[in-house]
Coordinates of C-alpha atoms in Angstrom, one line a residue:
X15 CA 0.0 0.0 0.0
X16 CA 2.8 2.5 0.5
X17 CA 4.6 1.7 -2.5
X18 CA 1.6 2.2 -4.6
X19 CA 0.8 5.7 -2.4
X20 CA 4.4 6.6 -3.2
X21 CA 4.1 5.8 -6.9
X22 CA 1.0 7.4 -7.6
X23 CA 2.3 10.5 -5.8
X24 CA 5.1 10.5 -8.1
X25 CA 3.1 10.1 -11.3
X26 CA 0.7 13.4 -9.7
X27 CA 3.8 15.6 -9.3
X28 CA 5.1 14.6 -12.8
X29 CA 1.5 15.5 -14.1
X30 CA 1.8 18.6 -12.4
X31 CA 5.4 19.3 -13.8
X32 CA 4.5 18.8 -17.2
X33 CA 1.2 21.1 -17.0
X34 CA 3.5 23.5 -15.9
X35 CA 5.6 23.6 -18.4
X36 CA 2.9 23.5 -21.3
X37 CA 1.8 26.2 -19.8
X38 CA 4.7 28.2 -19.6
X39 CA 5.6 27.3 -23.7
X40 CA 1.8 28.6 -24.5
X41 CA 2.8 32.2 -22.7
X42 CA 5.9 32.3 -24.4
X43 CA 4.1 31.3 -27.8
X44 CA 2.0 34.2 -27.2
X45 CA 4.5 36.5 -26.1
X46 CA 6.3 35.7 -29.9
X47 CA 3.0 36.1 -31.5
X48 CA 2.5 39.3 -30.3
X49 CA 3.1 42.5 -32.3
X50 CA 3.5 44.9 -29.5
X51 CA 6.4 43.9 -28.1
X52 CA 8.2 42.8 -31.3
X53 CA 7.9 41.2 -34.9
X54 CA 9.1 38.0 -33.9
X55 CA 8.0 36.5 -36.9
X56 CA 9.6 39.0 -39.4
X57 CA 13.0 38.3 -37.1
X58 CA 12.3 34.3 -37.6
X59 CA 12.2 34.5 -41.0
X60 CA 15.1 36.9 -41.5
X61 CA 17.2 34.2 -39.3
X62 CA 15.9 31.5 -41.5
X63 CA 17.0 32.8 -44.8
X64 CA 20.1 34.1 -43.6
X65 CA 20.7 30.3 -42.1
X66 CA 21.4 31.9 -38.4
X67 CA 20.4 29.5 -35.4
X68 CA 19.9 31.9 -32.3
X69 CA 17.5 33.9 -31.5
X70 CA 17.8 36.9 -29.5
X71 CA 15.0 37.6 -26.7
X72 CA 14.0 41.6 -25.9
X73 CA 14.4 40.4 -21.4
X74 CA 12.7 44.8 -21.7
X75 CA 10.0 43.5 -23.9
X76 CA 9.4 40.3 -22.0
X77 CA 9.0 42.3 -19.0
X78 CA 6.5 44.6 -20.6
X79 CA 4.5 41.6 -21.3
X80 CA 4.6 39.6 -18.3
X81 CA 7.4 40.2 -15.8
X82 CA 6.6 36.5 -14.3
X83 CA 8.3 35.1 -17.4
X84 CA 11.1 37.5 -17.3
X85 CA 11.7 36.7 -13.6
X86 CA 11.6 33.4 -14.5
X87 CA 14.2 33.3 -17.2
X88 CA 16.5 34.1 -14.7
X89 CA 15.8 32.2 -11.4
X90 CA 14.8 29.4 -13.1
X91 CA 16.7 28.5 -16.5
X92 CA 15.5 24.8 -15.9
X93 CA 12.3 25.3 -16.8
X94 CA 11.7 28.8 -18.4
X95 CA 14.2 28.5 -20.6
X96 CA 13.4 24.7 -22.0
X97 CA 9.6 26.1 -22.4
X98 CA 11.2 28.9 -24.3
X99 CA 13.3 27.2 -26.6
X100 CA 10.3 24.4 -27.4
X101 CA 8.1 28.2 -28.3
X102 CA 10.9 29.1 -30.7
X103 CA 10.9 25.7 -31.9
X104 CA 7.2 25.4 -32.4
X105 CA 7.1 29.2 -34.5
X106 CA 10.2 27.9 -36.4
X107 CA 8.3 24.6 -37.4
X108 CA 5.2 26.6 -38.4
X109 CA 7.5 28.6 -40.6
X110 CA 9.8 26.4 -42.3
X111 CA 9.8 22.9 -40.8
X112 CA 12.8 21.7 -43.2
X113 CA 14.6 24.5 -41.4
X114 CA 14.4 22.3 -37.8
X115 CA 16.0 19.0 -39.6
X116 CA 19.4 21.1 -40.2
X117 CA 20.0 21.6 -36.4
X118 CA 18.9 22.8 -33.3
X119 CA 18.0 26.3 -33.0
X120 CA 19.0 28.4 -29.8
X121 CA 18.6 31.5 -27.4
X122 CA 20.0 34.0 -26.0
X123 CA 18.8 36.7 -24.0
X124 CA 19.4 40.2 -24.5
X125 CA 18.1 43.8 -22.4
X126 CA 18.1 44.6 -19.0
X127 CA 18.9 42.0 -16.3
X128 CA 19.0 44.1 -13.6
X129 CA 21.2 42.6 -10.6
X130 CA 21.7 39.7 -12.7
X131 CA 24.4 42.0 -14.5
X132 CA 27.5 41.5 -12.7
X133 CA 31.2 41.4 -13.0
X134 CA 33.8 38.1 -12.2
X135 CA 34.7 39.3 -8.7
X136 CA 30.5 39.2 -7.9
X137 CA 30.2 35.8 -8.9
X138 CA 29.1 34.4 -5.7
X139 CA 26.8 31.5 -4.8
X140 CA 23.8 33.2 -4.8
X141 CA 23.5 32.8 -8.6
X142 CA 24.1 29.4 -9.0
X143 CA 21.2 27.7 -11.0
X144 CA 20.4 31.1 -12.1
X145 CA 21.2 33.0 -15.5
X146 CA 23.9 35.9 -15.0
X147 CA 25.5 38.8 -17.9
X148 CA 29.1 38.3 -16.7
X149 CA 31.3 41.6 -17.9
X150 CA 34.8 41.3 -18.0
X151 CA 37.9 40.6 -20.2
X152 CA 38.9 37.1 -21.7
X153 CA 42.3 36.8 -20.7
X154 CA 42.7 33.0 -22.1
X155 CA 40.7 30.9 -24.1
X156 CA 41.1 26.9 -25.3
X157 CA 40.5 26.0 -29.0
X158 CA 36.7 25.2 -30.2
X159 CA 36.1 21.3 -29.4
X160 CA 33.2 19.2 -30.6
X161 CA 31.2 17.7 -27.6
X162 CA 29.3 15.2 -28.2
X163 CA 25.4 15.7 -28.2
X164 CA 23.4 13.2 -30.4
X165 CA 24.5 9.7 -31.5
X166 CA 23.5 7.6 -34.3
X167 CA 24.0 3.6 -34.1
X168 CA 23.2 1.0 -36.3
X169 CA 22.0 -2.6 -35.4
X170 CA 23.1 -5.8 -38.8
X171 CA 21.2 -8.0 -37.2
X172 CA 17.7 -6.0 -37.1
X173 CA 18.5 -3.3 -39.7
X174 CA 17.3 -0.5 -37.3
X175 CA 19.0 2.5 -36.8
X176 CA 19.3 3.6 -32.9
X177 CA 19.7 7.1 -31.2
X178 CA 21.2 8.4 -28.3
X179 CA 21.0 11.5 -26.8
X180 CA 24.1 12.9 -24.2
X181 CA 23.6 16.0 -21.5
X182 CA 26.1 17.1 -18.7
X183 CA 25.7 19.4 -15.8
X184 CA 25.7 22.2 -18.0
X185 CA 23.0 21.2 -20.2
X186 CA 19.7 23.5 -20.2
X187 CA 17.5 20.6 -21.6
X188 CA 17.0 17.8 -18.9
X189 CA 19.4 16.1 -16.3
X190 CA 22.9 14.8 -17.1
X191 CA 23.2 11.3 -19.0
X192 CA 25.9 9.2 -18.9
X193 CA 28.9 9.8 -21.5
X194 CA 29.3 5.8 -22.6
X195 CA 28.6 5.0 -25.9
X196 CA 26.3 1.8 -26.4
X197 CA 27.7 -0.7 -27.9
X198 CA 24.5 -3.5 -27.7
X199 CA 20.7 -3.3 -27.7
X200 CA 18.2 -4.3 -25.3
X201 CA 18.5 -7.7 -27.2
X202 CA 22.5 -8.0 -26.9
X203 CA 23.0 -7.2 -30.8
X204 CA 26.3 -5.8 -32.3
X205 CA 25.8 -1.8 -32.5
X206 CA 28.1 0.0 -34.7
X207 CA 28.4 3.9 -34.3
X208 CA 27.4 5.9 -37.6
X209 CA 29.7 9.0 -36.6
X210 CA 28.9 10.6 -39.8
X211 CA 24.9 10.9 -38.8
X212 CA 25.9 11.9 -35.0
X213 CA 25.4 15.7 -34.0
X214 CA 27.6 17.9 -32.0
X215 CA 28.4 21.3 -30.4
X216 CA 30.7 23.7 -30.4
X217 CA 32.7 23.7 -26.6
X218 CA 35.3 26.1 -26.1
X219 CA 36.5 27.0 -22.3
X220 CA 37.9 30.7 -21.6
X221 CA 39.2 32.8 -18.9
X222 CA 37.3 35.9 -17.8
X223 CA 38.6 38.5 -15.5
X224 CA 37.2 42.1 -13.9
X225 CA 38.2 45.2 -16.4
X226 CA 40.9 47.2 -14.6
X227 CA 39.0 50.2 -14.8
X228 CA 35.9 48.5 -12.8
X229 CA 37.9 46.7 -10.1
X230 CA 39.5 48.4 -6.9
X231 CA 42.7 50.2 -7.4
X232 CA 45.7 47.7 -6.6
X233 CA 43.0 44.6 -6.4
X234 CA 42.6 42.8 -9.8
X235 CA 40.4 39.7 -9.2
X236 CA 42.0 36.1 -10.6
X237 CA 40.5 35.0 -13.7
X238 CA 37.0 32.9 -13.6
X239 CA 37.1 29.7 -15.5
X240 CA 33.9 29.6 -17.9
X241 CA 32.4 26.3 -19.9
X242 CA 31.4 28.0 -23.0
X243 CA 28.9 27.0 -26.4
X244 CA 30.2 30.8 -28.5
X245 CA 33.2 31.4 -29.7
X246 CA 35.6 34.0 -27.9
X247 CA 38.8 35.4 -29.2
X248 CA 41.4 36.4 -26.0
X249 CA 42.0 39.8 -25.4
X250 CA 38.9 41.6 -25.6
X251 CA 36.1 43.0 -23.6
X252 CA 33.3 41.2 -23.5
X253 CA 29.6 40.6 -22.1
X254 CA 28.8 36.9 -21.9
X255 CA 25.5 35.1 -20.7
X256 CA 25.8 32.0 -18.4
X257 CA 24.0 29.4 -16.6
X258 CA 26.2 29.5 -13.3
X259 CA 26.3 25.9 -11.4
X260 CA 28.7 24.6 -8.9
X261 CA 32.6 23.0 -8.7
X262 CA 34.1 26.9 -9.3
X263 CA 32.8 27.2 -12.9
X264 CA 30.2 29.0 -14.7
X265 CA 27.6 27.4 -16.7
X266 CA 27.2 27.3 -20.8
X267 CA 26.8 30.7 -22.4
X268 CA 23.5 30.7 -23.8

């Protein structure tokens, strides 16, 4: 009796997690339907014939329309921003759905975050799990790596084709999988990897550290280490958004 009590109080809080976030899509679909705070259609189709895949979202307009989701984009990336990518996703598909089978589209966040603006030497735990505009200058960066985000694998015995799909801790889409390739299927048949039908991202990781004319006179904070999904060149100003989680690194520019 208590396992089944247990279960079905698991299946009610998944219910109630997935109303949440159809609901939280549907506002975001409305918010990029609406004209008054934006053509986001005219900008969809101008990043579809140019063959650009991220989208830049007004945070000033968003606020205008509902300052929940704004809020929300920030405290809570986990959800809010899933809901809005599968939006810009769903206007992309009702566009040009050939235009979804090329890649994955993204987005980034542009406008006014408030206290969520911040320099290296303010990175403190309060904004972990939360989306932060870190301003400073890249002082080192590594060279752009593929990671790994999709895999393709083919069964001889059955003649199906099998996908995987791979997340870490920095991933805005679901909770981390494991990194090991499979190698059999459920039924213990031969797999062999298809790496020319397996997708992946650009990963390049840079060092960030506090202008000199923003930080104390004499005090130069030490550079912060950032896992990054843009390309940076090294010594330059920049402005980068990131998902901050824990072990001393930021999160994924987004």
């Amino acid at each position: 009796r208590n396992r089944s009590s247990a279960g079905h109080e698991q299946r009610s809080i998944m219910f109630i997690a997935d109303e949440r976030q159809v609901y939280l899509r549907q506002r975001f679909i409305d918010f990029l339907d609406s004209l008054l705070f934006g053509n986001y259609h005219k900008v969809i189709e101008d990043l579809i014939e140019s063959n650009e895949r991220r989208l830049a979202i007004d945070l000033n307009a968003l606020r205008q329309f509902s300052s929940d989701l704004a809020t929300g984009l920030l405290r809570e990336p986990g959800d809010y921003l899933l809901a809005l990518k599968q939006a810009v996703e769903e206007l992309v598909g009702a566009i040009d759905p050939k235009f979804l089978g090329h890649g994955d589209i993204h987005v980034t966040l542009t406008g006014g975050f408030g206290y969520h603006r911040i320099s290296p030497r303010e990175l403190l735990s309060p904004f972990l799990g939360k989306v932060v505009s870190v301003e400073g200058v890249i002082t080192k960066c590594s060279c752009v790596r593929p990671k790994v985000a999709r895999t393709t694998h083919f069964c001889e015995a059955t003649g199906s084709f099998i996908t995987r799909e791979y997340r870490d801790s920095i991933s805005t889409t679901g909770a981390p999988t494991t990194s090991i390739y499979p190698t059999r299927d459920q039924n213990g048949n031969l797999l062999t990897t298809e790496f020319g039908l397996c997708s992946y991202r650009d990963h390049q990781t840079l060092g960030m550290q506090e202008m000199p004319e923003n930080s104390p006179a004499g005090n130069v904070s030490c550079p912060t280490e950032i896992d990054c999904a843009a390309r940076h060149p090294p010594n330059r100003s920049a402005s980068t958004l990131c998902r901050c989680y824990s072990r001393g690194r930021l999160g994924r520019c987004v």
